[in-house]
Short mmCIF file of C-alpha atoms in Angstrom, two decimals:
data_model
loop_
_atom_site.label_atom_id
_atom_site.label_comp_id
_atom_site.label_asym_id
_atom_site.label_seq_id
_atom_site.Cartn_x
_atom_site.Cartn_y
_atom_site.Cartn_z
CA MET Y 1 170.82 -18.27 70.96
CA SER Y 2 168.67 -15.19 72.41
CA ASN Y 3 170.95 -12.69 74.73
CA VAL Y 4 170.44 -10.84 77.13
CA LEU Y 5 172.10 -7.32 78.64
CA VAL Y 6 171.32 -6.51 82.02
CA LEU Y 7 171.81 -3.09 83.21
CA ASN Y 8 172.30 -3.59 87.19
CA MET Y 9 172.40 -0.49 89.43
CA GLY Y 10 172.27 -0.76 93.14
CA LEU Y 11 172.94 1.19 95.79
CA LYS Y 12 176.87 1.59 96.17
CA SER Y 13 177.24 1.09 92.33
CA VAL Y 14 176.14 0.07 88.41
CA ARG Y 15 176.67 -3.45 86.22
CA SER Y 16 176.12 -4.04 82.81
CA ILE Y 17 176.53 -8.03 82.49
CA ILE Y 18 175.49 -10.62 79.75
CA PHE Y 19 174.31 -13.48 79.80
CA ASP Y 20 173.28 -15.93 76.63
CA GLN Y 21 169.81 -18.23 76.84
CA GLU Y 22 171.95 -20.56 78.53
CA GLY Y 23 172.24 -18.67 81.24
CA ASN Y 24 175.91 -18.14 81.16
CA LYS Y 25 177.58 -15.61 82.02
CA LEU Y 26 179.25 -13.80 78.61
CA ALA Y 27 180.59 -10.90 80.14
CA SER Y 28 180.54 -7.98 83.04
CA SER Y 29 181.63 -4.71 84.11
CA SER Y 30 181.07 -2.40 86.89
CA ARG Y 31 181.43 1.21 88.02
CA PRO Y 32 180.78 2.81 91.42
CA LEU Y 33 178.65 5.19 92.09
CA GLU Y 34 178.93 8.43 95.08
CA THR Y 35 175.40 8.95 97.88
CA ALA Y 36 175.83 12.51 99.36
CA LEU Y 37 174.17 12.40 102.79
CA THR Y 38 172.53 15.30 104.45
CA GLY Y 39 171.36 15.55 107.98
CA ASP Y 40 167.86 13.74 106.05
CA HIS Y 41 168.40 13.96 102.36
CA VAL Y 42 170.39 10.84 100.81
CA THR Y 43 171.17 11.66 97.42
CA GLN Y 44 172.62 10.43 94.17
CA SER Y 45 173.33 12.01 90.49
CA PRO Y 46 171.32 10.71 87.57
CA SER Y 47 173.93 12.31 85.44
CA GLU Y 48 176.29 10.03 87.05
CA TRP Y 49 174.11 7.27 86.45
CA TRP Y 50 173.78 7.63 82.71
CA ALA Y 51 177.84 8.39 82.36
CA LYS Y 52 178.95 5.69 84.32
CA SER Y 53 176.17 2.90 82.83
CA VAL Y 54 176.97 3.90 79.00
CA GLU Y 55 180.54 3.12 80.03
CA VAL Y 56 179.73 -0.14 81.01
CA ILE Y 57 177.97 -1.61 78.55
CA ARG Y 58 180.45 -0.29 76.02
CA GLU Y 59 182.79 -2.14 77.98
CA SER Y 60 180.78 -5.14 78.35
CA MET Y 61 179.89 -5.46 74.79
CA HIS Y 62 183.51 -5.00 73.61
CA SER Y 63 184.21 -7.90 76.17
CA ALA Y 64 182.19 -10.16 74.88
CA ASN Y 65 181.90 -9.30 71.56
CA CYS Y 66 178.48 -10.58 70.52
CA ASP Y 67 175.16 -9.46 69.57
CA ILE Y 68 172.65 -8.77 71.69
CA GLU Y 69 168.81 -9.11 71.37
CA TYR Y 70 167.26 -7.74 74.53
CA ILE Y 71 168.10 -4.85 77.09
CA THR Y 72 166.54 -4.67 80.16
CA VAL Y 73 166.88 -2.32 83.43
CA THR Y 74 166.83 -3.15 87.12
CA THR Y 75 167.59 -0.83 90.36
CA SER Y 76 166.84 0.26 93.38
CA SER Y 77 162.86 0.64 94.08
CA ALA Y 78 161.25 3.84 96.17
CA CYS Y 79 164.08 6.43 94.66
CA LEU Y 80 162.92 9.72 92.87
CA VAL Y 81 163.66 10.68 90.14
CA TYR Y 82 162.29 14.16 88.54
CA ILE Y 83 163.08 15.27 85.06
CA ASP Y 84 161.87 17.51 82.79
CA GLU Y 85 160.32 17.69 79.10
CA ASN Y 86 163.95 17.15 77.72
CA GLY Y 87 164.79 13.93 79.93
CA LYS Y 88 166.54 16.11 82.26
CA GLU Y 89 166.66 15.84 86.03
CA LEU Y 90 165.78 18.82 88.14
CA ASP Y 91 168.12 17.80 90.86
CA LYS Y 92 169.38 15.17 92.46
CA ALA Y 93 167.94 11.83 92.90
CA ILE Y 94 166.23 11.30 96.90
CA MET Y 95 167.44 8.29 97.18
CA VAL Y 96 164.94 4.98 98.88
CA SER Y 97 166.59 5.60 102.20
CA ASP Y 98 166.16 9.48 102.21
CA LYS Y 99 164.05 11.16 105.39
CA ARG Y 100 162.73 13.80 103.93
CA ALA Y 101 159.37 13.76 103.77
CA ILE Y 102 158.69 12.52 107.30
CA ASN Y 103 155.42 15.86 107.50
CA GLU Y 104 154.40 14.11 104.29
CA SER Y 105 153.80 11.22 105.25
CA ILE Y 106 152.13 12.35 107.94
CA GLU Y 107 150.05 14.24 105.65
CA LEU Y 108 149.59 11.54 103.21
CA GLY Y 109 148.22 9.52 106.33
CA LYS Y 110 146.01 12.41 107.20
CA ALA Y 111 144.25 12.73 103.08
CA SER Y 112 140.72 12.23 103.04
CA GLU Y 113 140.89 9.56 100.16
CA PHE Y 114 143.94 7.81 101.69
CA ILE Y 115 142.12 4.49 103.58
CA LYS Y 116 140.76 3.72 101.08
CA VAL Y 117 143.84 3.41 99.22
CA GLN Y 118 145.83 2.05 102.59
CA GLU Y 119 143.18 -0.53 102.29
CA MET Y 120 143.47 -1.49 98.15
CA THR Y 121 147.02 -1.52 97.97
CA GLY Y 122 148.08 -2.70 102.08
CA LEU Y 123 150.57 0.19 102.26
CA GLY Y 124 150.90 2.58 104.73
CA ALA Y 125 152.18 6.40 104.01
CA ASP Y 126 156.05 5.65 105.15
CA PRO Y 127 158.83 8.09 103.77
CA TYR Y 128 160.50 6.35 101.59
CA LEU Y 129 157.35 5.73 99.29
CA MET Y 130 157.66 8.10 96.46
CA ILE Y 131 154.07 9.72 96.95
CA PRO Y 132 155.14 11.71 99.83
CA LYS Y 133 158.07 12.15 98.15
CA ILE Y 134 156.83 14.29 95.35
CA MET Y 135 154.35 16.15 97.52
CA TRP Y 136 157.80 16.91 100.02
CA VAL Y 137 159.49 18.08 95.77
CA LYS Y 138 155.58 19.89 95.72
CA LYS Y 139 156.20 22.15 98.95
CA ASN Y 140 160.03 22.59 99.12
CA GLN Y 141 160.22 23.46 95.37
CA PRO Y 142 157.28 24.68 94.10
CA ASP Y 143 158.70 25.81 90.90
CA LEU Y 144 160.40 22.49 90.32
CA PHE Y 145 157.21 20.51 91.15
CA ASN Y 146 155.84 23.08 88.12
CA LYS Y 147 158.55 22.34 85.48
CA THR Y 148 158.11 17.97 86.16
CA PHE Y 149 157.22 16.34 83.65
CA LYS Y 150 157.47 12.50 84.96
CA PHE Y 151 158.67 11.27 88.17
CA LEU Y 152 160.07 8.46 87.79
CA SER Y 153 161.75 5.42 89.19
CA PRO Y 154 165.83 4.64 88.57
CA ASN Y 155 164.55 2.42 86.18
CA ASP Y 156 161.93 4.24 84.58
CA PHE Y 157 164.86 7.67 84.11
CA LEU Y 158 167.65 4.80 83.00
CA ILE Y 159 164.40 2.58 80.61
CA GLY Y 160 163.94 6.85 79.46
CA LYS Y 161 167.59 7.20 77.49
CA LEU Y 162 167.71 4.07 76.62
CA THR Y 163 164.41 4.40 74.21
CA GLY Y 164 163.15 7.85 74.76
CA LYS Y 165 159.96 6.62 76.28
CA TYR Y 166 158.81 6.71 80.17
CA TYR Y 167 157.51 2.90 81.04
CA THR Y 168 157.10 0.86 84.48
CA ASP Y 169 156.21 -1.44 86.01
CA TYR Y 170 153.46 -2.73 88.10
CA PHE Y 171 155.84 -3.65 91.33
CA ASN Y 172 157.77 -0.08 91.49
CA ALA Y 173 153.90 1.31 90.51
CA GLN Y 174 153.09 0.57 93.47
CA LYS Y 175 155.57 2.76 95.54
CA TYR Y 176 153.28 5.01 93.87
CA HIS Y 177 150.33 3.96 96.00
CA TYR Y 178 149.40 1.37 92.03
CA GLU Y 179 146.36 -1.44 92.54
CA CYS Y 180 147.50 -3.50 90.67
CA SER Y 181 144.21 -5.23 90.63
CA GLN Y 182 142.82 -2.14 89.88
CA ASN Y 183 144.88 -1.59 87.20
CA SER Y 184 144.77 2.44 88.31
CA TYR Y 185 147.27 4.80 90.10
CA PRO Y 186 145.11 6.05 93.44
CA VAL Y 187 143.58 8.73 90.79
CA ASP Y 188 140.99 9.99 93.46
CA LEU Y 189 144.03 10.42 95.92
CA LEU Y 190 146.47 12.09 93.49
CA GLU Y 191 144.11 15.08 92.74
CA GLU Y 192 143.18 15.76 96.24
CA LEU Y 193 147.31 16.26 96.64
CA GLY Y 194 147.73 18.33 93.88
CA ILE Y 195 149.62 15.70 91.78
CA LYS Y 196 148.72 15.15 87.73
CA THR Y 197 148.51 11.85 87.07
CA SER Y 198 149.89 12.53 83.66
CA THR Y 199 153.32 13.22 85.32
CA LEU Y 200 153.52 9.48 86.27
CA PRO Y 201 154.91 6.93 83.94
CA GLU Y 202 152.91 3.64 81.93
CA VAL Y 203 152.61 0.75 83.39
CA VAL Y 204 153.45 -2.09 82.03
CA SER Y 205 153.33 -6.03 82.96
CA PRO Y 206 157.35 -7.82 84.84
CA GLY Y 207 158.82 -8.78 81.08
CA ALA Y 208 157.07 -6.90 78.35
CA GLU Y 209 159.01 -5.85 75.23
CA ILE Y 210 158.21 -1.46 74.02
CA GLY Y 211 160.55 -1.47 71.56
CA SER Y 212 163.87 -0.40 70.61
CA VAL Y 213 166.78 1.20 72.03
CA ASP Y 214 166.54 4.69 70.29
CA GLU Y 215 168.80 5.01 67.37
CA LYS Y 216 170.94 7.41 68.38
CA VAL Y 217 171.46 6.37 71.63
CA ALA Y 218 172.58 2.28 70.01
CA GLU Y 219 174.75 4.05 68.29
CA LEU Y 220 176.53 5.40 71.67
CA LEU Y 221 176.13 2.15 73.37
CA ASN Y 222 177.75 0.57 70.04
CA LEU Y 223 174.42 -2.09 69.51
CA ASN Y 224 172.73 -2.64 67.16
CA ASN Y 225 169.82 -1.21 66.24
CA ASP Y 226 167.35 -3.23 66.69
CA VAL Y 227 167.97 -4.41 70.10
CA LYS Y 228 164.34 -4.93 72.00
CA VAL Y 229 163.87 -3.13 75.53
CA VAL Y 230 161.89 -5.09 78.16
CA VAL Y 231 160.69 -3.64 81.49
CA THR Y 232 161.68 -5.83 84.42
CA THR Y 233 161.10 -5.33 87.68
CA TYR Y 234 163.21 -3.13 90.25
CA ASP Y 235 166.30 -5.17 91.90
CA ALA Y 236 164.56 -7.23 95.24
CA ILE Y 237 162.02 -8.59 93.10
CA CYS Y 238 164.96 -9.33 90.22
CA SER Y 239 166.85 -11.02 93.46
CA PHE Y 240 164.18 -12.92 94.40
CA PHE Y 241 163.27 -14.90 90.41
CA GLY Y 242 167.53 -15.19 90.18
CA SER Y 243 167.61 -16.87 93.39
CA GLY Y 244 165.35 -19.88 91.99
CA PRO Y 245 162.55 -20.77 94.37
CA SER Y 246 159.37 -22.81 93.33
CA GLU Y 247 158.04 -24.62 96.08
CA GLU Y 248 155.42 -23.04 98.94
CA GLY Y 249 157.92 -21.44 101.30
CA ASP Y 250 161.21 -21.03 99.80
CA ALA Y 251 162.44 -18.22 100.66
CA THR Y 252 164.84 -16.04 99.30
CA ASP Y 253 167.65 -13.26 101.13
CA VAL Y 254 169.24 -11.17 98.65
CA SER Y 255 172.45 -9.18 101.02
CA GLY Y 256 174.14 -6.90 99.00
CA THR Y 257 174.48 -3.34 100.42
CA VAL Y 258 170.77 -3.61 101.80
CA THR Y 259 169.17 -7.35 102.66
CA THR Y 260 165.74 -8.04 100.78
CA PHE Y 261 163.96 -11.11 101.79
CA ARG Y 262 161.01 -12.56 100.81
CA VAL Y 263 158.85 -15.40 100.31
CA LEU Y 264 157.58 -18.16 97.38
CA SER Y 265 153.84 -18.69 98.36
CA HIS Y 266 150.92 -19.90 95.74
CA LYS Y 267 147.67 -19.33 98.78
CA ASN Y 268 145.19 -17.35 98.16
CA ASP Y 269 144.15 -16.36 101.47
CA LEU Y 270 147.04 -14.63 103.20
CA ASN Y 271 146.45 -12.71 106.14
CA THR Y 272 147.11 -8.91 105.82
CA SER Y 273 150.31 -7.10 107.01
CA LEU Y 274 151.68 -3.74 107.56
CA LYS Y 275 154.84 -5.09 108.42
CA VAL Y 276 155.71 -6.81 105.01
CA PHE Y 277 154.61 -6.63 101.74
CA ASN Y 278 152.77 -9.15 99.70
CA GLN Y 279 153.09 -8.57 96.33
CA PRO Y 280 150.86 -11.17 93.48
CA PHE Y 281 152.66 -11.70 90.53
CA TYR Y 282 149.10 -11.55 88.81
CA ASP Y 283 150.42 -12.53 85.51
CA TRP Y 284 152.00 -16.29 87.13
CA GLY Y 285 149.52 -17.00 90.31
CA ILE Y 286 152.02 -16.50 92.76
CA ASN Y 287 152.97 -14.06 95.76
CA ILE Y 288 155.91 -12.50 96.99
CA VAL Y 289 155.46 -11.99 100.75
CA GLY Y 290 158.16 -9.84 102.51
CA GLY Y 291 160.07 -7.08 102.03
CA SER Y 292 163.92 -4.85 102.51
CA ASN Y 293 166.12 -3.39 105.26
CA ASN Y 294 168.10 -0.65 105.54
CA LEU Y 295 171.12 -2.04 105.63
CA GLY Y 296 172.61 -5.61 105.42
CA GLY Y 297 176.13 -5.61 103.58
CA GLY Y 298 176.33 -2.23 104.21
CA LEU Y 299 176.49 -3.28 107.98
CA ILE Y 300 179.95 -4.75 107.32
CA GLU Y 301 181.46 -2.65 105.56
CA TRP Y 302 180.78 0.25 108.55
CA VAL Y 303 182.77 -2.18 110.70
CA LYS Y 304 185.19 -1.90 107.93
CA GLN Y 305 185.45 1.31 107.65
CA CYS Y 306 185.35 2.05 111.70
CA TYR Y 307 188.07 -1.39 113.15
CA TYR Y 308 189.22 -2.49 109.67
CA ILE Y 309 190.50 0.09 107.44
CA ASN Y 310 194.50 -0.75 107.54
CA GLU Y 311 193.88 -4.54 106.89
CA ASP Y 312 194.56 -5.60 104.09
CA TYR Y 313 192.52 -8.73 103.88
CA PRO Y 314 189.57 -6.70 106.08
CA TYR Y 315 186.60 -9.30 105.80
CA GLU Y 316 188.75 -12.51 105.98
CA VAL Y 317 190.53 -10.37 109.52
CA MET Y 318 186.67 -9.53 110.55
CA GLU Y 319 185.59 -13.62 110.22
CA LYS Y 320 188.38 -14.45 111.77
CA ASP Y 321 187.69 -12.06 114.65
CA ALA Y 322 184.05 -13.04 115.07
CA LYS Y 323 184.96 -17.11 115.37
CA GLU Y 324 186.71 -15.59 117.90
CA SER Y 325 184.27 -14.53 120.24
CA GLU Y 326 181.46 -16.24 121.91
CA LEU Y 327 178.24 -17.23 121.33
CA GLY Y 328 175.91 -13.77 121.60
CA ALA Y 329 178.68 -11.85 122.39
CA ASN Y 330 180.03 -12.60 124.82
CA GLY Y 331 176.74 -10.56 125.94
CA LEU Y 332 177.12 -8.06 123.87
CA ILE Y 333 173.78 -7.29 121.65
CA PHE Y 334 173.92 -4.52 118.38
CA LEU Y 335 170.84 -3.26 116.97
CA PRO Y 336 171.84 -2.50 113.08
CA TYR Y 337 169.88 0.33 112.55
CA LEU Y 338 171.99 2.70 111.41
CA LEU Y 339 169.88 3.87 108.69
CA GLY Y 340 166.56 3.86 110.43
CA GLU Y 341 164.91 0.76 109.54
CA ARG Y 342 162.48 -0.68 106.87
CA ALA Y 343 160.93 -4.10 107.16
CA PRO Y 344 159.44 -5.21 109.24
CA ILE Y 345 159.79 -2.41 112.17
CA TRP Y 346 159.28 0.60 109.51
CA ASP Y 347 161.39 2.73 112.10
CA ASN Y 348 162.68 6.25 111.06
CA ASN Y 349 164.59 7.54 113.83
CA ALA Y 350 165.64 3.76 115.19
CA ARG Y 351 169.56 4.10 115.26
CA GLY Y 352 172.57 2.16 116.04
CA VAL Y 353 172.97 0.61 119.58
CA PHE Y 354 175.53 -1.26 120.94
CA PHE Y 355 173.41 -2.96 124.30
CA GLY Y 356 175.66 -4.76 127.52
CA LEU Y 357 179.54 -3.43 126.81
CA GLU Y 358 181.37 -4.36 129.68
CA ARG Y 359 185.47 -3.03 129.82
CA THR Y 360 186.10 -7.02 128.74
CA HIS Y 361 184.53 -7.07 125.64
CA THR Y 362 186.72 -6.58 122.86
CA ARG Y 363 186.61 -5.19 118.64
CA LYS Y 364 186.27 -9.15 118.43
CA ASP Y 365 182.59 -9.30 120.56
CA MET Y 366 181.25 -6.43 118.49
CA THR Y 367 182.15 -8.04 115.08
CA LYS Y 368 180.41 -10.84 116.43
CA ALA Y 369 177.62 -8.98 117.68
CA VAL Y 370 177.64 -6.66 114.30
CA PHE Y 371 177.50 -10.14 112.53
CA GLU Y 372 174.90 -11.98 114.48
CA SER Y 373 172.65 -8.78 114.32
CA ALA Y 374 172.46 -9.89 110.65
CA GLY Y 375 171.11 -13.08 111.23
CA PHE Y 376 168.61 -11.45 114.06
CA VAL Y 377 167.17 -8.90 111.44
CA ILE Y 378 165.79 -12.40 109.37
CA LYS Y 379 164.65 -13.64 112.44
CA ASP Y 380 162.67 -10.52 112.74
CA MET Y 381 161.38 -10.52 108.90
CA ILE Y 382 160.26 -14.43 108.98
CA ASP Y 383 158.75 -13.98 112.32
CA SER Y 384 156.84 -11.48 110.47
CA ILE Y 385 156.08 -13.45 107.50
CA GLU Y 386 154.33 -15.82 109.22
CA GLU Y 387 151.86 -14.02 110.74
CA THR Y 388 150.21 -14.08 107.28
CA GLY Y 389 149.50 -17.04 106.84
CA VAL Y 390 153.30 -18.42 104.47
CA GLU Y 391 155.42 -20.76 106.73
CA VAL Y 392 159.04 -20.16 105.48
CA SER Y 393 161.15 -23.91 105.15
CA SER Y 394 164.06 -22.86 104.19
CA ILE Y 395 166.28 -20.09 102.75
CA ARG Y 396 168.46 -20.03 99.41
CA PHE Y 397 170.99 -17.32 100.18
CA SER Y 398 172.77 -15.17 97.80
CA GLY Y 399 174.32 -11.23 97.46
CA GLY Y 400 177.92 -9.92 99.20
CA LEU Y 401 177.10 -11.47 102.71
CA ALA Y 402 176.88 -15.12 101.42
CA ARG Y 403 180.66 -14.81 100.81
CA ILE Y 404 181.15 -14.85 105.16
CA ASN Y 405 180.97 -18.81 106.36
CA LEU Y 406 180.35 -17.11 109.71
CA ILE Y 407 177.00 -14.91 108.68
CA SER Y 408 176.39 -17.90 106.66
CA GLN Y 409 176.04 -20.19 109.77
CA LEU Y 410 174.42 -17.85 112.05
CA LYS Y 411 171.63 -17.10 109.65
CA ALA Y 412 171.01 -21.09 109.84
CA ASP Y 413 171.41 -21.14 113.57
CA ILE Y 414 169.55 -18.05 114.93
CA THR Y 415 167.10 -18.99 113.12
CA GLY Y 416 166.84 -21.88 112.87
CA LYS Y 417 166.21 -23.07 108.78
CA ASP Y 418 168.59 -24.86 106.20
CA VAL Y 419 170.54 -21.95 104.23
CA LEU Y 420 171.15 -22.83 100.89
CA ILE Y 421 174.47 -21.10 99.46
CA LEU Y 422 173.75 -20.33 95.38
CA ASP Y 423 176.72 -20.84 93.13
CA ASP Y 424 176.50 -17.50 91.76
CA PHE Y 425 175.61 -14.14 93.38
CA GLU Y 426 175.09 -12.24 90.62
CA THR Y 427 171.32 -13.25 91.79
CA THR Y 428 169.67 -9.56 90.95
CA ALA Y 429 170.95 -9.60 87.25
CA ILE Y 430 170.31 -13.62 86.83
CA GLY Y 431 166.39 -12.40 87.84
CA ALA Y 432 165.95 -9.85 85.32
CA ALA Y 433 167.51 -11.80 82.00
CA ILE Y 434 165.06 -14.29 83.55
CA LEU Y 435 162.16 -12.11 83.57
CA THR Y 436 162.93 -11.12 80.23
CA LEU Y 437 163.40 -14.61 78.09
CA VAL Y 438 159.83 -16.35 79.74
CA GLY Y 439 158.39 -12.75 79.29
CA VAL Y 440 159.78 -12.37 75.29
CA GLY Y 441 158.18 -16.46 75.57
CA LYS Y 442 162.53 -17.82 75.53
CA PHE Y 443 161.44 -19.93 78.32
CA ASP Y 444 157.36 -21.28 79.09
CA ASN Y 445 157.83 -20.66 82.73
CA VAL Y 446 160.34 -18.48 85.29
CA LYS Y 447 161.40 -21.72 86.64
CA ASP Y 448 162.59 -23.48 83.32
CA ALA Y 449 164.48 -20.94 83.13
CA ALA Y 450 165.37 -20.70 87.13
CA ASP Y 451 167.04 -24.42 85.86
CA LYS Y 452 169.05 -23.11 83.30
CA PHE Y 453 170.55 -20.04 85.64
CA VAL Y 454 170.33 -20.93 89.13
CA SER Y 455 172.12 -23.14 91.36
CA VAL Y 456 172.94 -24.48 94.80
CA ARG Y 457 176.48 -24.25 95.81
CA MET Y 458 176.22 -26.00 99.51
CA ILE Y 459 173.67 -26.47 101.95
CA ILE Y 460 173.79 -24.81 105.73
CA LYS Y 461 172.37 -27.24 108.56
CA PRO Y 462 171.21 -25.23 111.55
CA ASN Y 463 173.17 -26.20 115.00
CA LYS Y 464 170.34 -26.70 117.38
CA LYS Y 465 171.55 -26.81 120.87
CA ASN Y 466 172.64 -22.52 118.94
CA HIS Y 467 169.71 -22.44 118.06
CA ASP Y 468 168.25 -22.41 121.35
CA LYS Y 469 171.21 -20.25 122.97
CA TYR Y 470 170.09 -17.58 120.23
CA LYS Y 471 165.56 -17.82 120.34
CA GLN Y 472 166.56 -16.31 123.83
CA ILE Y 473 169.05 -13.99 122.93
CA HIS Y 474 166.07 -12.53 120.35
CA LYS Y 475 164.19 -12.31 122.61
CA LEU Y 476 166.17 -10.08 124.70
CA TYR Y 477 167.34 -8.65 121.31
CA LYS Y 478 163.70 -7.59 120.58
CA ASP Y 479 162.96 -6.07 123.54
CA THR Y 480 165.64 -3.40 124.03
CA TYR Y 481 164.39 -2.17 120.53
CA LEU Y 482 161.31 -2.07 122.44
CA THR Y 483 162.42 -0.40 125.26
CA LEU Y 484 164.73 1.70 123.63
CA LYS Y 485 162.10 3.23 120.53
CA ASP Y 486 160.58 6.00 122.36
CA LEU Y 487 164.02 6.92 123.18
CA PHE Y 488 165.11 7.62 119.82
CA ASN Y 489 162.88 10.05 119.18
CA ASP Y 490 164.07 12.33 122.12
CA ARG Y 491 167.17 11.49 120.65
CA LYS Y 492 166.18 12.58 117.13
CA GLU Y 493 164.19 15.88 118.32
CA LEU Y 494 167.75 16.20 119.86
CA VAL Y 495 170.11 16.20 117.53
CA ASP Y 496 167.62 18.19 114.84
CA LYS Y 497 168.06 21.32 117.65
CA ILE Y 498 171.39 21.56 118.33
CA TYR Y 499 173.39 19.81 115.24
CA ARG Y 500 173.50 21.85 111.72
CA GLU Y 501 173.30 19.51 108.56
CA LYS Y 502 176.53 18.48 106.71
CA GLU Y 503 177.03 16.33 103.33
CA SER Y 504 178.75 13.50 103.85
CA ILE Y 505 179.70 11.89 100.21
CA ILE Y 506 179.94 8.06 100.83
CA GLU Y 507 180.90 6.29 97.58
CA ASN Y 508 180.64 2.77 98.86
CA LEU Y 509 176.35 2.83 101.24
#
């Protein structure tokens, strides 16, 4: 029987989880990660990633006390690491929610080769993507740009630490505007921008085996010398497969720090959208449609820090408070864009807003409004996905937010869809293990593997009366954002003039 070690690094922690081929979790270990916020800059330390990866791998290996045949890595995407020839990072990693490259994204959109690339990839020139970030390095850190041997995602960086080789998968490569159907980076565009294609990692299919762990690294990690490294993909795609979708219209909602929402489709004639991604998995003949926002469970962490920091059981008290507030939070709307927003509105300047605040509102209402906003963002995502021609049938829900029963019910009521709560919330690690075992031929297909790894704990049905009311409230929610959209831009200009940037360290984003 084959055992798989998954190194799973999200925005707030790094975990090592060991599975056997039957889907049993043999051991796990985790460490928190620090995030630094300085104005538009959101950074983490790649050295910290690796140091804590070593700790969790060694710890999980000790607990499992078994042989490992395969190791894979899954991390957040669209975070830029730049290293020298010795594999050492040249600066902190530029994280996915970092917005420093706004001017570079505008410049990218004006490049003569960009329109052609956009038509082929369906991707705009958003600053969260990799090319604008590299352009920022070239413009603002020319010495480091010239020293850069490779520009990498966290996935690629950690694979490099394990093997000394720099590979990525084609889902991660899409963040560089890689054109999967052509098996090529946008060579002409990169040449126009002065970026060498040789500085980007080699692209392989998810599930590809690329060799063994380096001998010295294996000794450091207490691994056998013949442990094989398999490239899977970034966390949002892994969590999709780890949620077990199999039928047309099966949707997955994985709400950790961010919420990633994606739908399975076998259709080949989907409409193009700049609101959500359509990511074909060419090897398996399916489409993955959807995207991720900037904060999901991170909203609840913010509420906890603001209003429940002194509670012994903050999440339980939060849920109790929210239940005691009326549907619609007594007329209070919350826009949850604390870090701007990615899919589906793609507005870097948007920010959080309580709209309709009255003297009679309490902590309970504010908490309820935040809880409801977690459902409204999913409703926005579903509406945008269905514009492509995919009809969402049901939602398979996992992640930290799925532990709060009220939020599960709110998502069902607001979307009008059945919400299936998964038994194991480690969907990202499960998906990475599934992709690994299918890739190396231990399972014929992802459905056979998912039958071993994934089960549904309960199904939550929407309340029709509540759904009818939430349709009206959701319209007000959307109108609130659209009314404030231009003001968010004015606010950004004013903030940039008045306030000096200062660094804040957040251990749990």
